[in-house]
Coordinates of C-alpha atoms in Angstrom, one line a residue:
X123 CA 14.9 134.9 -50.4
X124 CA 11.9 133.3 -48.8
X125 CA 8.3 133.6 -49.7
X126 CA 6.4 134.0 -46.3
X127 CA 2.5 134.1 -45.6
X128 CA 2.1 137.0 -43.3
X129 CA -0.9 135.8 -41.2
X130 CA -2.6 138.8 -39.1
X131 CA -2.5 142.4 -40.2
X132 CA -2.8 144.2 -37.0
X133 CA 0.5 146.1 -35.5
X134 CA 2.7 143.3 -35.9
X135 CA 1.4 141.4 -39.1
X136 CA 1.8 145.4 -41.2
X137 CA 5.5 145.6 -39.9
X138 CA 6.4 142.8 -40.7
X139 CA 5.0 142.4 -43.9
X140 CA 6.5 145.7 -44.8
X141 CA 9.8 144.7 -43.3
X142 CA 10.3 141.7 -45.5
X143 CA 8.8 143.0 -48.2
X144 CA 11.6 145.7 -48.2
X145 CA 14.2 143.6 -47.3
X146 CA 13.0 141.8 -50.5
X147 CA 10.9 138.4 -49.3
X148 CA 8.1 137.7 -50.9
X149 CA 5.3 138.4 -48.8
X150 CA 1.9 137.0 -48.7
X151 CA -0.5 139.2 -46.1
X152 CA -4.0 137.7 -45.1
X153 CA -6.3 139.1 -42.8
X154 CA -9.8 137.2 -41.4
X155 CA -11.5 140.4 -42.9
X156 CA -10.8 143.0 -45.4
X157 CA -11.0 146.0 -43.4
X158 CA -7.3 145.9 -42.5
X159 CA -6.2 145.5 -46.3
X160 CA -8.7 148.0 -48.2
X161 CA -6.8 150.9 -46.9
X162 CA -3.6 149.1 -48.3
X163 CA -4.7 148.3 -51.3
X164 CA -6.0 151.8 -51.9
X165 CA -2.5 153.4 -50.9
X166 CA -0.9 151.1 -53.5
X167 CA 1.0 149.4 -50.3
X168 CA 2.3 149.5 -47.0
X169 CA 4.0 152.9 -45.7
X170 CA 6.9 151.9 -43.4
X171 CA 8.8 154.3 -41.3
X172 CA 10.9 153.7 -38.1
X173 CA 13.9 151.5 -36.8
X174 CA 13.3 149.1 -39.4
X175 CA 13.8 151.7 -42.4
X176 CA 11.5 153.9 -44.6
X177 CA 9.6 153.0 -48.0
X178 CA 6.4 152.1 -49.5
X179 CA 6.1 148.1 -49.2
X180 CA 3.9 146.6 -52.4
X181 CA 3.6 143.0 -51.1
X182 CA 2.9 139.7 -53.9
X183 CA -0.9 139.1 -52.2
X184 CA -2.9 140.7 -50.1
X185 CA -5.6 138.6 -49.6
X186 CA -8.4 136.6 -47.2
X187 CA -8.4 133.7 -48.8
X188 CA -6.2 131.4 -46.1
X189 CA -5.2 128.6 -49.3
X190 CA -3.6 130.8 -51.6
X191 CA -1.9 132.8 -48.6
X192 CA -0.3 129.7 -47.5
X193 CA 0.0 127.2 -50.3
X194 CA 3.9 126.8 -51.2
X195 CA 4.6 129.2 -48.5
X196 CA 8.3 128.4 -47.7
X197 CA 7.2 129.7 -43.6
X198 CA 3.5 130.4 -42.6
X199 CA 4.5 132.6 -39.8
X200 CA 1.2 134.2 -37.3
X201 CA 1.4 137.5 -36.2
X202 CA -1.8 137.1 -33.8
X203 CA -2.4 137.3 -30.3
X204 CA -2.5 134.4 -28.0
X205 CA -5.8 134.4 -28.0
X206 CA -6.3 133.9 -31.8
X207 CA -4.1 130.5 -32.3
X208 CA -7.5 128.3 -31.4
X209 CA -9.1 130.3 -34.3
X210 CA -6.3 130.1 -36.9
X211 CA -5.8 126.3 -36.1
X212 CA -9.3 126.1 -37.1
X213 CA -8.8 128.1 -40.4
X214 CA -5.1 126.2 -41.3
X215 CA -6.0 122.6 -40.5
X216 CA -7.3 121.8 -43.6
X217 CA -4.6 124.0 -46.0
X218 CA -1.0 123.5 -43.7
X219 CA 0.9 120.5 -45.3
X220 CA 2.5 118.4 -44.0
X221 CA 6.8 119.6 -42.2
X222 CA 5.1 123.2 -43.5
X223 CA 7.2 125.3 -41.2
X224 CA 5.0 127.6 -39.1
X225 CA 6.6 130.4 -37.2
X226 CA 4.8 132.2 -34.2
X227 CA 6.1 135.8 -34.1
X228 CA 5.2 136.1 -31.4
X229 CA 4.2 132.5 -29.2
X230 CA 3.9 134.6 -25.8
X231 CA 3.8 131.4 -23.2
X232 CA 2.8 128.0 -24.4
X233 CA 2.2 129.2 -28.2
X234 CA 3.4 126.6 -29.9
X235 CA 2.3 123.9 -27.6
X236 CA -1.1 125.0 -27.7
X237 CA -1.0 125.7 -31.8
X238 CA -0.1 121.7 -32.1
X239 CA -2.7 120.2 -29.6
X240 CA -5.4 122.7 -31.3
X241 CA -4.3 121.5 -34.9
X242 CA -3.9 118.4 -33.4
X243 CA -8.0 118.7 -32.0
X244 CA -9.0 120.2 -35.5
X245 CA -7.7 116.7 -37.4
X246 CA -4.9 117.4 -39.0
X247 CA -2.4 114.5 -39.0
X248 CA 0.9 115.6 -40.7
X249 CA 4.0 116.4 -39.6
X250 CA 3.6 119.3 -37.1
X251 CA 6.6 122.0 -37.1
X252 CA 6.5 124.9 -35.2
X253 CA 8.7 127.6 -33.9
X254 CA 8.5 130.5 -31.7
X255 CA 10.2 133.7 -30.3
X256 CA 9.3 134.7 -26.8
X257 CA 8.0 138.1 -28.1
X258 CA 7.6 140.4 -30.8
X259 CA 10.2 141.0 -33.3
X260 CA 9.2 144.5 -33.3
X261 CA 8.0 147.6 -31.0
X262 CA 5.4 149.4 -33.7
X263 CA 2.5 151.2 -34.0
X264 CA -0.1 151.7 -37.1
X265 CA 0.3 155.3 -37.9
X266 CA -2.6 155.4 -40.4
X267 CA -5.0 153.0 -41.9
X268 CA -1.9 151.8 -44.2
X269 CA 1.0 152.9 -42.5
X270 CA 3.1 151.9 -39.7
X271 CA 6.2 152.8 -37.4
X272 CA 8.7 150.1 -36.3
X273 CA 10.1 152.1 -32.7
X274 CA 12.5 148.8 -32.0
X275 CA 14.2 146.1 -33.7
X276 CA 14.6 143.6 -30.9
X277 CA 18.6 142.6 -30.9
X278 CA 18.1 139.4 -29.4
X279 CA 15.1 137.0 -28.9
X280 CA 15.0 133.6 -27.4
X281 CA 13.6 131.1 -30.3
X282 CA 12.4 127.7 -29.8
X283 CA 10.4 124.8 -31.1
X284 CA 8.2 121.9 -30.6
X285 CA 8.7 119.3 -31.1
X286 CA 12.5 120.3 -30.4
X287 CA 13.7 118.5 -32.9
X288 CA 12.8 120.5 -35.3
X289 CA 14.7 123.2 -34.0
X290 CA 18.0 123.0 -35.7
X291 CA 16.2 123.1 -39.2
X292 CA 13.5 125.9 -38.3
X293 CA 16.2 128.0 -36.7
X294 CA 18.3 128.2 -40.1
X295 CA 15.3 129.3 -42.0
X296 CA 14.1 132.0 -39.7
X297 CA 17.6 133.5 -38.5
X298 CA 17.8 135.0 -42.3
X299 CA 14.9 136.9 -41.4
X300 CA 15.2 137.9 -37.7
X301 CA 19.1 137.4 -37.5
X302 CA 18.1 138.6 -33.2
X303 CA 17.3 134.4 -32.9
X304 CA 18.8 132.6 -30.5
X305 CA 18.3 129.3 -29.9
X306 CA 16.9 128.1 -26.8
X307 CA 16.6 124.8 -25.5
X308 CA 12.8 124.2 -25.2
X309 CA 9.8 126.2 -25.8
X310 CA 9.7 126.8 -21.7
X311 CA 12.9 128.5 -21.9
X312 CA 10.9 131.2 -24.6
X313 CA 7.6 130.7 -22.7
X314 CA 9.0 132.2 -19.3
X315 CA 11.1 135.1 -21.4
X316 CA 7.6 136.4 -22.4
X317 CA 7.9 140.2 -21.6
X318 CA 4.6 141.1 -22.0
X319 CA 2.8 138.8 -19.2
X320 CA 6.0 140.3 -16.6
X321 CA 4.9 143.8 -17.4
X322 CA 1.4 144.5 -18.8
X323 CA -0.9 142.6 -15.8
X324 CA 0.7 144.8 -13.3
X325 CA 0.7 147.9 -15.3
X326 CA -3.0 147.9 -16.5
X327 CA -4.9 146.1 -13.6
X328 CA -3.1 148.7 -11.1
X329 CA -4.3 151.6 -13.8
X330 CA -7.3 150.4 -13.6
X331 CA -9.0 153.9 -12.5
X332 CA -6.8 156.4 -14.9
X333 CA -7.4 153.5 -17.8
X334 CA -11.3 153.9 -17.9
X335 CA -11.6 157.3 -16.3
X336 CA -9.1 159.4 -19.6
X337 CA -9.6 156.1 -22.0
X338 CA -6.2 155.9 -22.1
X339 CA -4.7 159.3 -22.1
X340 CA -2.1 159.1 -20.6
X341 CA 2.1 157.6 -21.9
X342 CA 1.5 154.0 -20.4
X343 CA 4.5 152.8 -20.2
X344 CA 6.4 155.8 -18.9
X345 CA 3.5 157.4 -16.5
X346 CA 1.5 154.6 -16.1
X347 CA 4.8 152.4 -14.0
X348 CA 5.3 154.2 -11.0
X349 CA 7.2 153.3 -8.2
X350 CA 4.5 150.7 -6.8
X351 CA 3.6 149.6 -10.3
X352 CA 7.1 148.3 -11.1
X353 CA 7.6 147.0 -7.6
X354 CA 4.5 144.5 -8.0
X355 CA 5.8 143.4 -11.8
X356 CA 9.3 142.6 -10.2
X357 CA 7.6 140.3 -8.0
X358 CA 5.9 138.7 -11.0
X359 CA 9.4 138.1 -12.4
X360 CA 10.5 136.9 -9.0
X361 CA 8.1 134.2 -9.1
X362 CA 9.1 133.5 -12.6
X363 CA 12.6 132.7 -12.1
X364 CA 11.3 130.9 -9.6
X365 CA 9.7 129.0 -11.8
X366 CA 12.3 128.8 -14.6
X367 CA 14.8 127.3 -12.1
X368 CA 12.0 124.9 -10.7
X369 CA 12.1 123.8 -15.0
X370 CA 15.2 123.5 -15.0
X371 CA 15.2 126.6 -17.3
X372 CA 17.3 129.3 -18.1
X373 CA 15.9 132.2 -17.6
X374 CA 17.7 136.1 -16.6
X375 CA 15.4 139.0 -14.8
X376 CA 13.0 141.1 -16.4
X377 CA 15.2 144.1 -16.4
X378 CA 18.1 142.2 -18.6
X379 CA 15.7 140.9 -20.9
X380 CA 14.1 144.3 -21.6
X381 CA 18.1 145.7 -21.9
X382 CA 18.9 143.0 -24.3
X383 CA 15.7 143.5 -26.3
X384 CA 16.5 147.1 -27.1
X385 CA 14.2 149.0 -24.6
X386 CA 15.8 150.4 -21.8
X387 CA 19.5 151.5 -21.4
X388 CA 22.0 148.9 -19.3
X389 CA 22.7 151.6 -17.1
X390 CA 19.0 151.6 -16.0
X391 CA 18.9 148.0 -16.3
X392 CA 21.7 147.4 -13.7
X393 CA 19.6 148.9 -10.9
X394 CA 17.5 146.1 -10.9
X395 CA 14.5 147.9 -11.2
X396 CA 11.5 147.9 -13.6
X397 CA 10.8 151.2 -12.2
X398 CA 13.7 152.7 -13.2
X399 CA 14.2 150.6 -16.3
X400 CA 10.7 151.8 -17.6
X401 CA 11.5 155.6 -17.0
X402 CA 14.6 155.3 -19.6
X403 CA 12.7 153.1 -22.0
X404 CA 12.8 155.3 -25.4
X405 CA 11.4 152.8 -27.4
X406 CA 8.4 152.7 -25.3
X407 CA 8.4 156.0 -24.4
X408 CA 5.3 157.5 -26.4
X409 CA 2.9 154.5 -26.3
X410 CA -0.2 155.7 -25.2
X411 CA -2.8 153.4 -22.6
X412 CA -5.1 150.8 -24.1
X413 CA -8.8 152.7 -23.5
X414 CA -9.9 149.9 -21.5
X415 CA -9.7 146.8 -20.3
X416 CA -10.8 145.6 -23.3
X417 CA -7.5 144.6 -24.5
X418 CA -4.8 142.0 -24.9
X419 CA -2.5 143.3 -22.3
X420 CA -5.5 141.5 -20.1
X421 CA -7.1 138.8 -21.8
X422 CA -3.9 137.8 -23.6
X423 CA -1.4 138.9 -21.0
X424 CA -3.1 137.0 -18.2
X425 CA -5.3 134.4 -19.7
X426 CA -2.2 133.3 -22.2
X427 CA 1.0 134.6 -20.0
X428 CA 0.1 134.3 -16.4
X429 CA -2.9 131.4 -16.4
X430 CA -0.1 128.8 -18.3
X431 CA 3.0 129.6 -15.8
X432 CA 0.5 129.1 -13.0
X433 CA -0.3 125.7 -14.5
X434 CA 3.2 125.1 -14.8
X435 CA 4.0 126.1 -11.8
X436 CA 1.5 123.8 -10.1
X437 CA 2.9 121.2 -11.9
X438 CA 6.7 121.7 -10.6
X439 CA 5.4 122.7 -7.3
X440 CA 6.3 126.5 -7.3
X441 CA 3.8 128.9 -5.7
X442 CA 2.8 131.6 -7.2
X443 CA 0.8 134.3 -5.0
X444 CA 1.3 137.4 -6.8
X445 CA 0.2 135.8 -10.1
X446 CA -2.5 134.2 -8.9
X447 CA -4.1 137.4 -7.3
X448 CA -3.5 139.1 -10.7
X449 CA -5.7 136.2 -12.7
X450 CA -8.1 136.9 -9.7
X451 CA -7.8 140.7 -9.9
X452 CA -8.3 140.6 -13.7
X453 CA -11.3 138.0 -13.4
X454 CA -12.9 140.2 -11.0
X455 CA -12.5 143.4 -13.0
X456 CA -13.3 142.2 -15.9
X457 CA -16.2 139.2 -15.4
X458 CA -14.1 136.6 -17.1
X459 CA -12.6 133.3 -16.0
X460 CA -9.7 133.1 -16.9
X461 CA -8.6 130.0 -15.2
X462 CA -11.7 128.2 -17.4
X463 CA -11.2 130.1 -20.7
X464 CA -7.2 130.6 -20.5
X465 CA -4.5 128.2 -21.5
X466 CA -4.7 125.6 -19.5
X467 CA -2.1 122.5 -19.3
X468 CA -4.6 120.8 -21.0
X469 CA -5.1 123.3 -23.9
X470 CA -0.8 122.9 -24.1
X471 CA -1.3 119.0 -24.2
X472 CA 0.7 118.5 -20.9
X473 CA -2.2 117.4 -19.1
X474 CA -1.4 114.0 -17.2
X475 CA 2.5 114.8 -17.6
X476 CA 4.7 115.3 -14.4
X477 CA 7.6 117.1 -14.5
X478 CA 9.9 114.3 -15.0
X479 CA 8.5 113.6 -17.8
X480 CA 8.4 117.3 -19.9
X481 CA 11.8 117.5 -20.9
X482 CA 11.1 113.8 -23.3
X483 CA 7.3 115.5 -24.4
X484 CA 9.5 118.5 -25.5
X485 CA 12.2 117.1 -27.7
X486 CA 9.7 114.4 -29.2
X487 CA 5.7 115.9 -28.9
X488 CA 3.5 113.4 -28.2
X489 CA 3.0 110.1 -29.9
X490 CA 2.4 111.2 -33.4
X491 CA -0.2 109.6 -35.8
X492 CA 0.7 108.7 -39.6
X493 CA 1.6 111.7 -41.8
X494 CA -1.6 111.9 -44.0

């Protein structure tokens, strides 16, 4: 059994501390804040219910002290959004050791590239591992202020590292916990698998009215993906395999993936639609509309999952219209720049590097400094 620091205890970071915990790992939860671990502490735990199994999690620590979450921590695996991995370089550079395996769960597009050059920025010199899955292990909700509901336990997910090297080692100490991994051959192959930047642009930018207008009454997923909705995210995903085979990486449609990640049926699945596929999602079936835009399905979703494959794509030559008037869409809606404040290839560390040269930056990183 593994002892695992938990970082983040939103959605993600409370199912899977609880899911571990259960499954008997010794689990260390930490939070920036306390708000999200008073109510735990007061319920004696975390409630789980769901997919995942039922019980009252007691984990070793819940604490906000970042040092003691992480020191001896056999995997120091974030359960953030995209958006937070700048910060929580910030926080870790000075208590990560050196070959400390850190595990994103999960590292959307570019996550653990951009993890490495921000640690990387902060000054720490050791020896940088770091693994990712192309999304979430789990489909869950909080269901109270200590409770949550696993919906789906993904069957298979694309895992990767960086440098690559490290994968073969980082791979046998995560499949033990999330035996879904599957090795891929570079952290492109799990940046382009990301679900979530397919899906959510499209499905909340073309909402945009019913969004803000009920705050998000209404089963987003499900009503929110009509016909025209999932026409305009299989575009996205047409430019995506685009892009993947530009790469030279493997990639299947967004229909497949979402079959093969537990949330639509393959009979939906082989129509090739995301409209269809959506409509006989049960897993997703009762998820209800962010209340605005507001939300990581657009600063995350497009600033971390569309902004980086448009930077790749440049890079490899692939146009992209339909992403690209999504960023602008979402910039315009919302008053942000996206391409300035998103993940840029400079914020992965492939600025300056052509394409002929990604697949050696991949397997190796970047000249590394002396181990401190």
């Amino acid at each position: 059994m593994a002892t695992v620091a938990v970082l983040g205890a939103g959605n993600g970071g409370l199912a899977a501390a609880a899911d571990l915990t259960l499954r008997g790992h010794t689990v260390r939860l930490f939070s920036r804040t306390p708000a999200p671990l008073d109510p735990v502490r007061e319920a004696g735990g975390i409630t789980l219910e769901g997919a995942a199994g039922s019980g009252l999690a007691v984990t070793e620590l819940l604490t906000t002290d970042l040092a003691a979450a992480v020191s001896g921590a056999d995997l120091v695996m974030l359960v953030v959004p995209a958006t937070a991995l700048a910060p929580y370089a910030a926080l870790l550079a000075p208590h990560l050791t050196a070959g400390q395996p850190v595990f994103l769960n999960p590292g959307g597009t570019g996550g653990a590239l951009a993890l490495h050059a921000a640690l990387r920025a902060e000054g720490f010199r050791g020896e940088l591992r770091i693994a990712e899955v192309s999304t979430l292990t789990y489909a869950c909700r909080t269901c109270g202020p200590a409770a949550v509901r696993i919906s789906n336990v993904a069957p298979r997910l694309p895992f990767a590292a960086f440098p690559g090297r490290a994968a073969a080692q980082l791979h046998e100490l995560v499949a033990p916990l999330y035996p879904a991994v599957r090795r891929c051959g570079s952290v492109l192959e799990t940046g382009l698998a990301n679900l979530n930047a397919v899906e959510h642009p499209p499905q909340i930018l073309l909402n945009t009215g019913w969004v803000e207008h009920t705050r998000g009454d209404f089963y987003f997923y499900y009503e929110g993906t009509t016909p025209s909705v999932g026409r305009v995210i299989d575009a996205v995903d047409r430019e995506r395999l685009a892009l993947a085979a530009a790469l030279g990486a493997p990639a299947v449609r967004f229909v497949d993936a979402f079959r093969d990640a537990g949330y639509t049926t393959p009979e939906a699945a082989a129509t090739g639609s995301t409209y269809i596929a959506m409509q006989h999602s049960a897993a997703n079936r009762w998820f209800r509309s962010p209340p605005s835009l507001d939300h990581r399905y657009v600063h995350e979703d497009v600033g971390h999952g569309l902004v980086p494959w448009t930077e790749w794509a440049r890079l490899a030559g692939v146009p992209t219209p339909v992403m690209d008037g999504l960023v602008t869409l979402a910039g315009a809606a919302t008053g942000r720049d996206y391409r300035r404040d998103g993940l840029t290839a400079a914020r992965m560390g492939l600025a300056g590097i052509g394409t002929g040269g990604i697949v050696r930056f991949l397997d190796a990183g970047p000249a590394e400094v002396a181990v401190r």
